[in-house]
Tab-separated table of C-alpha atoms and ligand atoms in Angstrom:
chain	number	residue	atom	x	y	z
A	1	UNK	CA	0.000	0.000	0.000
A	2	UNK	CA	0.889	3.550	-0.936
A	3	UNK	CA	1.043	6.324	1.642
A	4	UNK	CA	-2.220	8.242	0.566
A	5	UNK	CA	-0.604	11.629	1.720
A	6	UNK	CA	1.789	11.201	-1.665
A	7	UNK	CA	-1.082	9.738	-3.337
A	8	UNK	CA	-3.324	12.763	-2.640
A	9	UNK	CA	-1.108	15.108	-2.965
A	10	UNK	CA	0.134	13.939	-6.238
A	11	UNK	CA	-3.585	13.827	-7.475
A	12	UNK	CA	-4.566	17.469	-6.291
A	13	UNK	CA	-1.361	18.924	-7.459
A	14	UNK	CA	-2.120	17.222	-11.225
A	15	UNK	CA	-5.759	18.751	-10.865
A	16	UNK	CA	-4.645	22.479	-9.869
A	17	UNK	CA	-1.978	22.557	-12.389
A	18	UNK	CA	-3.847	20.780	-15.850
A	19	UNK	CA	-7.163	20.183	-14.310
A	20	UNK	CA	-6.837	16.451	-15.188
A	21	UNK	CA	-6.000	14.101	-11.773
A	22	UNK	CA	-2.900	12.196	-14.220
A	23	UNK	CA	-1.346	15.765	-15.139
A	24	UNK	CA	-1.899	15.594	-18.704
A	25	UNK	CA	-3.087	18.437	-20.360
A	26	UNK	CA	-6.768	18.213	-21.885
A	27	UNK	CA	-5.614	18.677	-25.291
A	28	UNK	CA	-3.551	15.494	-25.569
A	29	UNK	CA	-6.213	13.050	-24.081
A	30	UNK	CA	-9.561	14.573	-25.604
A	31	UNK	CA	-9.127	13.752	-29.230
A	32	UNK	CA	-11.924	11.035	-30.037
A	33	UNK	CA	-14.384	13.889	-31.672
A	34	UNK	CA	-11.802	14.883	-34.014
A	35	UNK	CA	-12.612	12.714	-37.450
A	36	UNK	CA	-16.413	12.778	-36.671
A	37	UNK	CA	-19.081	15.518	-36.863
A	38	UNK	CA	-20.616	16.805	-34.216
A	39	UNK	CA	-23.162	19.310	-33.578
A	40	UNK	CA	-22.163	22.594	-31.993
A	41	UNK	CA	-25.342	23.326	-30.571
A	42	UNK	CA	-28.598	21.403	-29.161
A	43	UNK	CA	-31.044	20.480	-26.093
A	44	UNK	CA	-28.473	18.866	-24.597
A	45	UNK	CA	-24.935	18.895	-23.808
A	46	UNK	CA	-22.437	15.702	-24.106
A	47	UNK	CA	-20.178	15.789	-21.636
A	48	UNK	CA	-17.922	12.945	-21.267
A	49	UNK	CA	-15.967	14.216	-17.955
A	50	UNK	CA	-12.680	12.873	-19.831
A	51	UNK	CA	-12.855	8.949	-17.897
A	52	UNK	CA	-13.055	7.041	-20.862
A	53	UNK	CA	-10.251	8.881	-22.386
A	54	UNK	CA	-8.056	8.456	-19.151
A	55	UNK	CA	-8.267	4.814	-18.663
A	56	UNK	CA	-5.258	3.986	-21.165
A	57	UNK	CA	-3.059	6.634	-18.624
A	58	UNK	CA	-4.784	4.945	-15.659
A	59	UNK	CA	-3.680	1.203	-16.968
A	60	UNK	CA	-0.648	2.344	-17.514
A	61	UNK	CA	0.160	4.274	-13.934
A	62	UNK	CA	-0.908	1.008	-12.178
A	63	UNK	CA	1.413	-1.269	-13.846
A	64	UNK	CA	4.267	1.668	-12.671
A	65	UNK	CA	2.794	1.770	-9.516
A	66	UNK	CA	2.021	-2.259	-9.255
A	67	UNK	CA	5.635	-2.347	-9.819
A	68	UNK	CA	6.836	-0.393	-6.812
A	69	UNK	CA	4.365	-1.191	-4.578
A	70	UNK	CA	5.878	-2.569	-1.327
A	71	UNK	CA	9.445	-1.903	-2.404
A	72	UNK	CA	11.615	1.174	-1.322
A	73	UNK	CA	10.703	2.851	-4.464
A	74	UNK	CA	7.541	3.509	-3.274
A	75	UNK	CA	8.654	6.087	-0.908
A	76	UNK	CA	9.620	8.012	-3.530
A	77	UNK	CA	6.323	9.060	-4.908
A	78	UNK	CA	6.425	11.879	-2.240
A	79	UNK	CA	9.095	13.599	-4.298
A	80	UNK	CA	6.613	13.444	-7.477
A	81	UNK	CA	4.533	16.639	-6.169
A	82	UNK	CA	7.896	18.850	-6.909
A	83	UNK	CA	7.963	17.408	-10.251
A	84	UNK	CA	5.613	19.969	-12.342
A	85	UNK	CA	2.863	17.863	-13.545
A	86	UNK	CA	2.703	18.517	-17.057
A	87	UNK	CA	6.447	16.907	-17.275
A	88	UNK	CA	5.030	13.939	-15.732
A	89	UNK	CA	1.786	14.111	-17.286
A	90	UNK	CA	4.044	14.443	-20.951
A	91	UNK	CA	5.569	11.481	-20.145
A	92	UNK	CA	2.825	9.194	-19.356
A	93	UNK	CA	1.314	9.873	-21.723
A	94	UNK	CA	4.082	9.040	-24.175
A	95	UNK	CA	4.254	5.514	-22.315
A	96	UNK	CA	0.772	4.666	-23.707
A	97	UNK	CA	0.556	3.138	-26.677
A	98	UNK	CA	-1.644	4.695	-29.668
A	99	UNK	CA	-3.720	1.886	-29.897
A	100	UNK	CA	-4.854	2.110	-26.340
A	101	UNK	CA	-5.709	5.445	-26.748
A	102	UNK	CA	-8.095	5.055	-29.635
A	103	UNK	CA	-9.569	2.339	-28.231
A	104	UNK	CA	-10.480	4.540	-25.183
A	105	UNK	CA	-11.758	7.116	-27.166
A	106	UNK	CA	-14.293	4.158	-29.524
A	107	UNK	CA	-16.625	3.894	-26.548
A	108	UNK	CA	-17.294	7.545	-27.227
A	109	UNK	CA	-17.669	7.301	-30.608
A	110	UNK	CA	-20.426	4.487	-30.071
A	111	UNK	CA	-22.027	6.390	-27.690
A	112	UNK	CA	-22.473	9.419	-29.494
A	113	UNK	CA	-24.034	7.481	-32.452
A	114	UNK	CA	-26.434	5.668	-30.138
A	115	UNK	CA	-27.368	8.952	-29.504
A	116	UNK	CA	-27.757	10.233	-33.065
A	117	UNK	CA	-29.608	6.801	-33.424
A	118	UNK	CA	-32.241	7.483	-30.972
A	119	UNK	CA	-32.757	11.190	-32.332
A	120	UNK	CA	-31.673	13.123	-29.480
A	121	UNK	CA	-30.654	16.539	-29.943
A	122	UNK	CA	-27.299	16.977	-28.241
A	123	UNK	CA	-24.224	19.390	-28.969
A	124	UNK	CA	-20.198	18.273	-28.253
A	125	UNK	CA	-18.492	21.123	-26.966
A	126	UNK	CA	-14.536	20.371	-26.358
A	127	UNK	CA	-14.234	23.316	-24.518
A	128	UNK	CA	-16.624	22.809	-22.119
A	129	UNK	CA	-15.951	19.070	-21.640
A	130	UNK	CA	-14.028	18.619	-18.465
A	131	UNK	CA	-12.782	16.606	-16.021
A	132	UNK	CA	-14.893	16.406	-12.707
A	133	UNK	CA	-12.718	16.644	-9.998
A	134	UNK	CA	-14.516	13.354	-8.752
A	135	UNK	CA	-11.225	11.265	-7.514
A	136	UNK	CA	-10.346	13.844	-5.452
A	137	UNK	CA	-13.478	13.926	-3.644
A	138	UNK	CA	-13.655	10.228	-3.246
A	139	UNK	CA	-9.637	10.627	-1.610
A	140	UNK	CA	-11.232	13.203	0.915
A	141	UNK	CA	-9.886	16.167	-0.538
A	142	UNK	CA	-12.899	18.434	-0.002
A	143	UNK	CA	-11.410	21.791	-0.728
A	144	UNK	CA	-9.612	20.383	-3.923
A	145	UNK	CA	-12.631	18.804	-4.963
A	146	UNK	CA	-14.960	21.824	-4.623
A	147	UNK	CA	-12.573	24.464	-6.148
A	148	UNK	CA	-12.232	22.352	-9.165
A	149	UNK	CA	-15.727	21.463	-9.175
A	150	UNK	CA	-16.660	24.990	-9.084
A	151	UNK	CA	-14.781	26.431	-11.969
A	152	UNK	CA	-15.903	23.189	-14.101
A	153	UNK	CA	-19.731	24.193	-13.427
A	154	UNK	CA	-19.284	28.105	-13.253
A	155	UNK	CA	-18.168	27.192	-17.189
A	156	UNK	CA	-21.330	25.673	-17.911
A	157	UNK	CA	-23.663	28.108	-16.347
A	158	UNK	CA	-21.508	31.032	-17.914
A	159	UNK	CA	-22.346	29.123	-21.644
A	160	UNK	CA	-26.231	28.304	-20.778
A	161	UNK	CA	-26.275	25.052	-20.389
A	162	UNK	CA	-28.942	23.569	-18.323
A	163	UNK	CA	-29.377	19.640	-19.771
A	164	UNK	CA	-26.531	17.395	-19.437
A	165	UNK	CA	-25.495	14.121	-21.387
A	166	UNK	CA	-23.265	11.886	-19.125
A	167	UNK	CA	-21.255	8.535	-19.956
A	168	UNK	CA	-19.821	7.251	-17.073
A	169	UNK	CA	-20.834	6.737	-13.206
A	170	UNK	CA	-18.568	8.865	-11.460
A	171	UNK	CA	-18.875	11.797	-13.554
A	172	UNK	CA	-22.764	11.447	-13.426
A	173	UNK	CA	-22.985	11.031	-9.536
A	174	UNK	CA	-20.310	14.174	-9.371
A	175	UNK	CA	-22.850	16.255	-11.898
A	176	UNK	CA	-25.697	15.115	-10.110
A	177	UNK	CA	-25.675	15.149	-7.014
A	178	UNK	CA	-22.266	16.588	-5.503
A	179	UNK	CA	-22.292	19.684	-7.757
A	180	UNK	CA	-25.753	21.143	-6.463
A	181	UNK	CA	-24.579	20.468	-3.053
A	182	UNK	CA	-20.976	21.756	-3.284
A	183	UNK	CA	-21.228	24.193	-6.140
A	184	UNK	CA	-24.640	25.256	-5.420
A	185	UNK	CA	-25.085	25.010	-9.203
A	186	UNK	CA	-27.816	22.360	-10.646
A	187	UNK	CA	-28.016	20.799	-14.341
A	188	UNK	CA	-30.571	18.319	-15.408
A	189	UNK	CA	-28.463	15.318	-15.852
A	190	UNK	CA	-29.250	12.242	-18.056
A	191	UNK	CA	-26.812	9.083	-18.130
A	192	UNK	CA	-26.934	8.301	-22.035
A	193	UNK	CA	-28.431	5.201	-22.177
A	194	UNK	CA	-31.454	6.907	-20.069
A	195	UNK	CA	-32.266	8.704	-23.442
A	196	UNK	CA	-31.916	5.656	-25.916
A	197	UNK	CA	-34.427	4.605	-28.376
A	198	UNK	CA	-33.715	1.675	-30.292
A	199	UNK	CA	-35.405	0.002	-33.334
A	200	UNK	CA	-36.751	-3.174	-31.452
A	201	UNK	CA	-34.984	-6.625	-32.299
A	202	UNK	CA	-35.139	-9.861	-31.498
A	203	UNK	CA	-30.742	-10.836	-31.154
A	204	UNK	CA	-31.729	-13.588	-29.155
A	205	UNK	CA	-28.755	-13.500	-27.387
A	206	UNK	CA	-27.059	-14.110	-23.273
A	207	UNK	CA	-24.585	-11.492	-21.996
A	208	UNK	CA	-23.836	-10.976	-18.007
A	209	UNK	CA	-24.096	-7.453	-17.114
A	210	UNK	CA	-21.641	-5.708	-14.476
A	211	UNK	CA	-23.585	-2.678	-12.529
A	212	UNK	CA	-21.079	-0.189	-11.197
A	213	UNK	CA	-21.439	0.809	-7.523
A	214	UNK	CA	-22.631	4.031	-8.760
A	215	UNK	CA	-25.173	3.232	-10.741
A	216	UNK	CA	-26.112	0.287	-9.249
A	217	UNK	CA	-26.849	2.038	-5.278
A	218	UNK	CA	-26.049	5.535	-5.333
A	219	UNK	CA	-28.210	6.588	-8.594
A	220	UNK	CA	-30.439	3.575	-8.821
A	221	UNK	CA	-30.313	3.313	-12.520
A	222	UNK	CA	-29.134	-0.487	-13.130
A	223	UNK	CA	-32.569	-1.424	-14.349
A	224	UNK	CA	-32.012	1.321	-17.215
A	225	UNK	CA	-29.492	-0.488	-19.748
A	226	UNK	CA	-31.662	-3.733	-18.854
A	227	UNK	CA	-34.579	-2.269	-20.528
A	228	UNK	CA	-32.702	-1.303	-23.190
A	229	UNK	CA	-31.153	-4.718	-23.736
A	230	UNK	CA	-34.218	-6.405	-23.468
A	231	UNK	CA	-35.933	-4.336	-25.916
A	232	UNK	CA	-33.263	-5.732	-28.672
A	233	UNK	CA	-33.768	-8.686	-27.491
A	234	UNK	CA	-30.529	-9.312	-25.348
A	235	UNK	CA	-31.139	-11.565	-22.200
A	236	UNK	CA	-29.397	-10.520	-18.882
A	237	UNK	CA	-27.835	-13.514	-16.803
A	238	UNK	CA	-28.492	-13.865	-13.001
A	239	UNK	CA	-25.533	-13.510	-11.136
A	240	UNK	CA	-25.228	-13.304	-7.172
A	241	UNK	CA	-24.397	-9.346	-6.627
A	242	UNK	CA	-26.341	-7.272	-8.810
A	243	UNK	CA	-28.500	-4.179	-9.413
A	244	UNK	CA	-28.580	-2.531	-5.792
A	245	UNK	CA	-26.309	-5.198	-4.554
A	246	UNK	CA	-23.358	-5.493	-7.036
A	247	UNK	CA	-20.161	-5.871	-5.918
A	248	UNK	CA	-17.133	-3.438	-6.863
A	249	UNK	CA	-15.030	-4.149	-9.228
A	250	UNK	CA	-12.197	-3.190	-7.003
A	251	UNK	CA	-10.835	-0.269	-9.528
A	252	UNK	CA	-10.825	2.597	-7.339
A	253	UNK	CA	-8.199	1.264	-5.147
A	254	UNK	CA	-5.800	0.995	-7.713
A	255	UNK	CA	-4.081	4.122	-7.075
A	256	UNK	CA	-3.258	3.830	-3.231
A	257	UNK	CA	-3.123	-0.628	-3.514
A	258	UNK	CA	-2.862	-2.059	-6.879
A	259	UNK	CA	-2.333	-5.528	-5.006
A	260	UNK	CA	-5.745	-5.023	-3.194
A	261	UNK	CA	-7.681	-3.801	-6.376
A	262	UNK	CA	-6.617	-7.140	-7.817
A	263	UNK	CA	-7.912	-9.117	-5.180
A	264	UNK	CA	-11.119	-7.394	-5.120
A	265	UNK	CA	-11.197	-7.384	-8.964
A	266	UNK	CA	-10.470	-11.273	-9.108
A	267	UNK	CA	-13.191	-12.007	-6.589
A	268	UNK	CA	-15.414	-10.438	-9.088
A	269	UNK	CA	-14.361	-11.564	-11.902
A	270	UNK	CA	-15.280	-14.941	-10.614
A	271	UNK	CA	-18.222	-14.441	-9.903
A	272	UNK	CA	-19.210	-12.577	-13.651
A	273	UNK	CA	-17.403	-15.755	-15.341
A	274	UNK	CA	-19.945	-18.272	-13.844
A	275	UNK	CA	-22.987	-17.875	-16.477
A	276	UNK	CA	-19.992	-18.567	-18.954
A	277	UNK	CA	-21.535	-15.538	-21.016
A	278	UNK	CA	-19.781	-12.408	-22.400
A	279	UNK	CA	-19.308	-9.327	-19.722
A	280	UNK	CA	-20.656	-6.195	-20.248
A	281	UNK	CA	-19.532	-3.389	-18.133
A	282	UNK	CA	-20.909	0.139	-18.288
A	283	UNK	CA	-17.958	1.896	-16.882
A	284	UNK	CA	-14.349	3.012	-17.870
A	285	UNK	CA	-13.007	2.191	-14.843
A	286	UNK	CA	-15.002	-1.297	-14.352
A	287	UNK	CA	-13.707	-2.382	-18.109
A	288	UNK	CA	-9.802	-1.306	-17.302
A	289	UNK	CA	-10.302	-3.043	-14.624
A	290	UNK	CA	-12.142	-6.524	-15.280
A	291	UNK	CA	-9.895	-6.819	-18.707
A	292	UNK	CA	-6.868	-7.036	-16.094
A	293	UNK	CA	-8.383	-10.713	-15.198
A	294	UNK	CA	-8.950	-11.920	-18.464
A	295	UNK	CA	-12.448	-11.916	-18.694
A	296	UNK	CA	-13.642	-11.503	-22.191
A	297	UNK	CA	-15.434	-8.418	-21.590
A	298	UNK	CA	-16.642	-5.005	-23.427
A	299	UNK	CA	-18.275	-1.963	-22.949
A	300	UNK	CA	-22.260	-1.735	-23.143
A	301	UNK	CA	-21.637	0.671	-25.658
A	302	UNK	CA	-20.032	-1.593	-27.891
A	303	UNK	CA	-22.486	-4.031	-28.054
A	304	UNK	CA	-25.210	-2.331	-28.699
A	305	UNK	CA	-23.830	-0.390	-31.722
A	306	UNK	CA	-23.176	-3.747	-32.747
A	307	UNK	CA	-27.298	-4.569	-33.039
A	308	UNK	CA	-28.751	-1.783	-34.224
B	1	UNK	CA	-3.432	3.239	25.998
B	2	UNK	CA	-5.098	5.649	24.021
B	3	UNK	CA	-6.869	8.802	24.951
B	4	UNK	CA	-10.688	10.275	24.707
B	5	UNK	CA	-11.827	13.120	23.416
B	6	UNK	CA	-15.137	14.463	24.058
B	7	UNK	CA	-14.992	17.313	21.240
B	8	UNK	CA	-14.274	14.926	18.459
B	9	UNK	CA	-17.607	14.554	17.694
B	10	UNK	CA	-17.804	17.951	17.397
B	11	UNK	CA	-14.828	18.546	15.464
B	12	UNK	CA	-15.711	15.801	12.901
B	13	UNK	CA	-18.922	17.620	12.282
B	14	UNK	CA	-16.866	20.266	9.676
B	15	UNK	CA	-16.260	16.864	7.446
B	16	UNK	CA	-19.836	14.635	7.557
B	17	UNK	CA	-23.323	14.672	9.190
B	18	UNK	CA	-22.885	13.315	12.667
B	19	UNK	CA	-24.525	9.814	11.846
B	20	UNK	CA	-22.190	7.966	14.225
B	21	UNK	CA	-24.247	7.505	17.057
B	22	UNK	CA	-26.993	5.763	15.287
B	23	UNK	CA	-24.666	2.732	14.964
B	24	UNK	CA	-25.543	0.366	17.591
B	25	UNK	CA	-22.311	-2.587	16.550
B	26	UNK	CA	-24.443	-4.950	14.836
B	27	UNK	CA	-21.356	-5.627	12.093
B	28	UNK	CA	-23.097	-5.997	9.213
B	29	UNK	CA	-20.884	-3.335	7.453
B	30	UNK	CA	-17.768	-5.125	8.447
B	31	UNK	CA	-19.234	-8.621	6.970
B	32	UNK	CA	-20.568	-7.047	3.909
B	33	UNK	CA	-17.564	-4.290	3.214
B	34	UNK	CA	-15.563	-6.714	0.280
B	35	UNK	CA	-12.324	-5.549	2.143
B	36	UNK	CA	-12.778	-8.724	4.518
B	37	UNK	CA	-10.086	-6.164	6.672
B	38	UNK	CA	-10.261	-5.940	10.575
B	39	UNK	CA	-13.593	-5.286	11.148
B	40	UNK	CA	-13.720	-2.457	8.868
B	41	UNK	CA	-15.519	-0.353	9.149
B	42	UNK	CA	-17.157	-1.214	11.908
B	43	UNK	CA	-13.878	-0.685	13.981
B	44	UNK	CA	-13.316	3.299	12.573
B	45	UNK	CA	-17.353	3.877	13.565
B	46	UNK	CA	-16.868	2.329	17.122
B	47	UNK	CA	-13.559	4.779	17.575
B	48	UNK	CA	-15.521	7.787	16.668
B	49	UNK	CA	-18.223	7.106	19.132
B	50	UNK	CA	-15.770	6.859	21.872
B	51	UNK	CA	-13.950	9.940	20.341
B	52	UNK	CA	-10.856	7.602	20.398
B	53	UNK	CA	-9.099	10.367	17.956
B	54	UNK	CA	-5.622	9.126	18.317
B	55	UNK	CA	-7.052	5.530	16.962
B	56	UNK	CA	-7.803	7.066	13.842
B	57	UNK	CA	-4.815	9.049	13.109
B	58	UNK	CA	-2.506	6.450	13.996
B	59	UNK	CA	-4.618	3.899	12.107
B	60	UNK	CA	-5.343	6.899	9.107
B	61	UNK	CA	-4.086	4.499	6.427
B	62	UNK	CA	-6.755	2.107	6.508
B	63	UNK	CA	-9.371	4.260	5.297
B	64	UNK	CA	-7.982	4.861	1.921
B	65	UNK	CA	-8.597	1.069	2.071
B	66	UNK	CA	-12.213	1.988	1.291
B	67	UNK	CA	-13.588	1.660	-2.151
B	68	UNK	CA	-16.351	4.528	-1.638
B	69	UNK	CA	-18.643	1.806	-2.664
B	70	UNK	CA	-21.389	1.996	-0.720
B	71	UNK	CA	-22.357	-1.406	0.122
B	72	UNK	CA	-21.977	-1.430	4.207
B	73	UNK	CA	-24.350	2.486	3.689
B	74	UNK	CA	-27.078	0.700	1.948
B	75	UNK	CA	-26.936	-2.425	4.228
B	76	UNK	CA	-26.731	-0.734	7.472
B	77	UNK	CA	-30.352	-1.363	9.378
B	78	UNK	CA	-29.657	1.788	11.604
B	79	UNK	CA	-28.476	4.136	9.023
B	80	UNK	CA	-25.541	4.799	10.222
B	81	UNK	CA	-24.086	5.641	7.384
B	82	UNK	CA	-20.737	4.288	7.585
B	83	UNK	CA	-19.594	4.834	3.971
B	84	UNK	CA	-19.937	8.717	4.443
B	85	UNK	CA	-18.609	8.403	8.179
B	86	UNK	CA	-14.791	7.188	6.565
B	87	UNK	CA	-15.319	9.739	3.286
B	88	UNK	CA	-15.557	12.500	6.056
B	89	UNK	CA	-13.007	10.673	8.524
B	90	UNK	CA	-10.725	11.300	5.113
B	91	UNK	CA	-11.689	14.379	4.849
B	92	UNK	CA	-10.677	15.156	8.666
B	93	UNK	CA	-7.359	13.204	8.364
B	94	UNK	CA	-6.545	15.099	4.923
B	95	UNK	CA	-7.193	18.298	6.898
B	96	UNK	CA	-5.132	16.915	9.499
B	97	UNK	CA	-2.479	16.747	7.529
B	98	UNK	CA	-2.460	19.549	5.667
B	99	UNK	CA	-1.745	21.672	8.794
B	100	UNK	CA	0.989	19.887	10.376
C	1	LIG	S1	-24.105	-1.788	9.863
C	1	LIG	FE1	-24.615	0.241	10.719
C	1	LIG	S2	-25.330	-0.189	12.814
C	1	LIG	FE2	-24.285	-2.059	12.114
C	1	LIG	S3	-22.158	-1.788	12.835
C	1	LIG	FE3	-22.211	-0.964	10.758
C	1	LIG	S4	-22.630	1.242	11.005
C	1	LIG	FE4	-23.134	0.224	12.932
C	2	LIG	S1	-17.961	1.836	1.221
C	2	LIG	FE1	-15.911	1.301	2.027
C	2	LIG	S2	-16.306	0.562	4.098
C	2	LIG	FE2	-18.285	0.541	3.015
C	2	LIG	S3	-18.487	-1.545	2.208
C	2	LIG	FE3	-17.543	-0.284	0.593
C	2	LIG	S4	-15.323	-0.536	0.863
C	2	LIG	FE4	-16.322	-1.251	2.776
């Protein structure tokens, strides 16, 4: 285990120097919108919070990190606050291969057509996409969290926006409920798959579906991409720990313990492989994560653009 | 032997709704928390309602243990809430910190 003082302090000094918890600069992790076309304007805003795009930087700090943990190396992270954090940031991002990267960025490019699919009138603004502050409020920093979350909303009040599009669990719980209570500043806030309508089908197909803590408890929306399954005719397996009670997939210790995410991640791996049926999971963090353990698993996303 | 203090309660009250005193031990949190650690985080709840301070600082670590998941919060027949009680206990050792 890592001292979470370095950890922390790492994180918070990567946040108030690039606004992005790894310390790489928006501009060279935010490029999946880039070859498509978006609209500028529309009754919604898509706003990705930037997770999907970090989980190649986040694989790739754990296996560092996996590395040193335990060893006398490890006390050394303390020293990485002096280092500014776009040098760091720079070179992390140079460790991760291309194809990561764009693999990252292919859940967002399935999610926006999903979108387009089910006629919803959204805009993509880069600008105003941006990272949520959400790790540092999960670490306990309060203040860190609440400046950053501040700014991030004070942007999208200043630009009008009042209905939100988000993709992932963390950055929808941060948008929706931690921003009106910290920021004092309230959006209407949809996950995307809460807006999909699909042409009905009859795939006739099993998959076993992971629910995120987030989604599963704290927002109560598991029975969402169920519906939407069903309605194209995919069938949901029974596992033990699901909906309200899934288990966690382990991922959000892997910055202070990589050896204790594993063992959490393992136990639930387990328990997904028993139907013997592919693994969805409907978070960046969940599908870093359960890939580790060799589960044949991909994002909801990706499946459904596959059926329609 | 470690020592009380009676305005701990008070002082954690800058860092999470004072929820601690609702707990009445039962341990469901600790057998449902996927840590499997110590009797987490039954343990950390326990040491707030004796306002055993120094327990927590000296055992600080532990909490980033805690996935933020939620599970022992939505289990907890009292609620407790003991997944917000070690978020703010986090919050109060970060603070902690930050000043020495
Ligand atoms: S489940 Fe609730 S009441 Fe029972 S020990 Fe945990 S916090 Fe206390
Ligand atoms: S929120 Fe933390 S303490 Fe509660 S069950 Fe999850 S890991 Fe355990």
């Amino acid at each position: 285990m890592f001292n979470p003082r370095d950890i922390i302090e790492t994180l918070a000094n990567n946040v108030k120097q690039t606004a992005s918890p790894f310390g790489i600069p928006k501009f060279m992790v935010n490029k999946w919108y880039k070859d498509i076309n978006l609209p500028k304007e529309g009754e919604y805003l898509l706003l990705t919070g930037l997770m999907y795009q970090f989980t190649p930087f986040i694989e790739k700090s754990t296996q560092y990190l996996e590395k040193y943990e335990g060893t006398k190396m490890a006390g050394l992270l303390k020293y990485a606050k002096y280092v500014p954090s776009y040098i760091s940031g720079i070179g992390l991002a140079m460790m991760t291969s291309r194809k990561e990267k764009k693999n990252a960025g292919q859940a967002l490019k399935n999610i926006a057509s999903l979108l387009k699919k089910s006629k919803v009138d959204f805009a993509y603004r880069p600008d105003l996409d941006n990272y949520s502050g959400i790790l540092l409020y999960d670490m306990g920093d309060q203040k860190g969290f609440v400046a950053h979350a501040k700014k991030v909303a004070k942007k999208l009040q200043d630009a009008g926006i009042k209905k939100i599009i988000t993709v992932d669990p963390h950055t929808a719980y941060a948008l929706k409920e931690l921003f009106p209570k910290y920021t004092g500043i309230s959006f209407e806030v949809k996950s995307y798959f809460e807006l999909l309508d699909l042409e009905s089908k009859d795939c006739g197909i099993e998959v076993t579906l992971h629910d995120p803590c987030f989604f599963g408890r704290y927002l109560e929306l598991s029975d969402v991409p169920r519906k939407v399954l069903t309605n194209l005719g995919i069938s949901v397996s029974k596992i033990r720990n699901q909906g309200e009670f899934t288990s966690c997939c382990g991922g959000p210790a892997e910055s202070i313990s990589p050896s204790l995410s594993n063992e959490i991640m393992e136990k639930r791996a387990k328990e997904l492989k028993e139907p013997g049926k592919p693994i969805i999971a409907y978070c960046p963090i969940c599908l870093g994560n359960l890939k580790k353990s060799g589960a044949n698993v991909e994002d909801l996303s990706t499946l459904l653009v596959r059926h329609i | 032997m470690s020592s009380v203090n009676l305005d701990f309660a008070e002082e954690l009250k800058e860092y999470s709704e004072d929820t601690a005193l609702e707990c009445f031990n039962c341990g469901t949190c600790a057998a449902i928390c996927p840590l499997v650690h110590d009797n987490f985080p039954r343990r950390m709840i326990r040491y707030v309602q004796i306002g055993a301070r120094d327990k927590i600082l000296e055992n600080s670590d532990e909490l980033w243990r805690c996935l933020h998941c939620g599970l022992c919060t939505h289990t907890c027949p009292r609620e407790a809430d003991p997944g917000e009680i070690i978020l703010g206990l986090k919050r109060f050792v970060v603070a902690n910190f930050r000043r020495s």
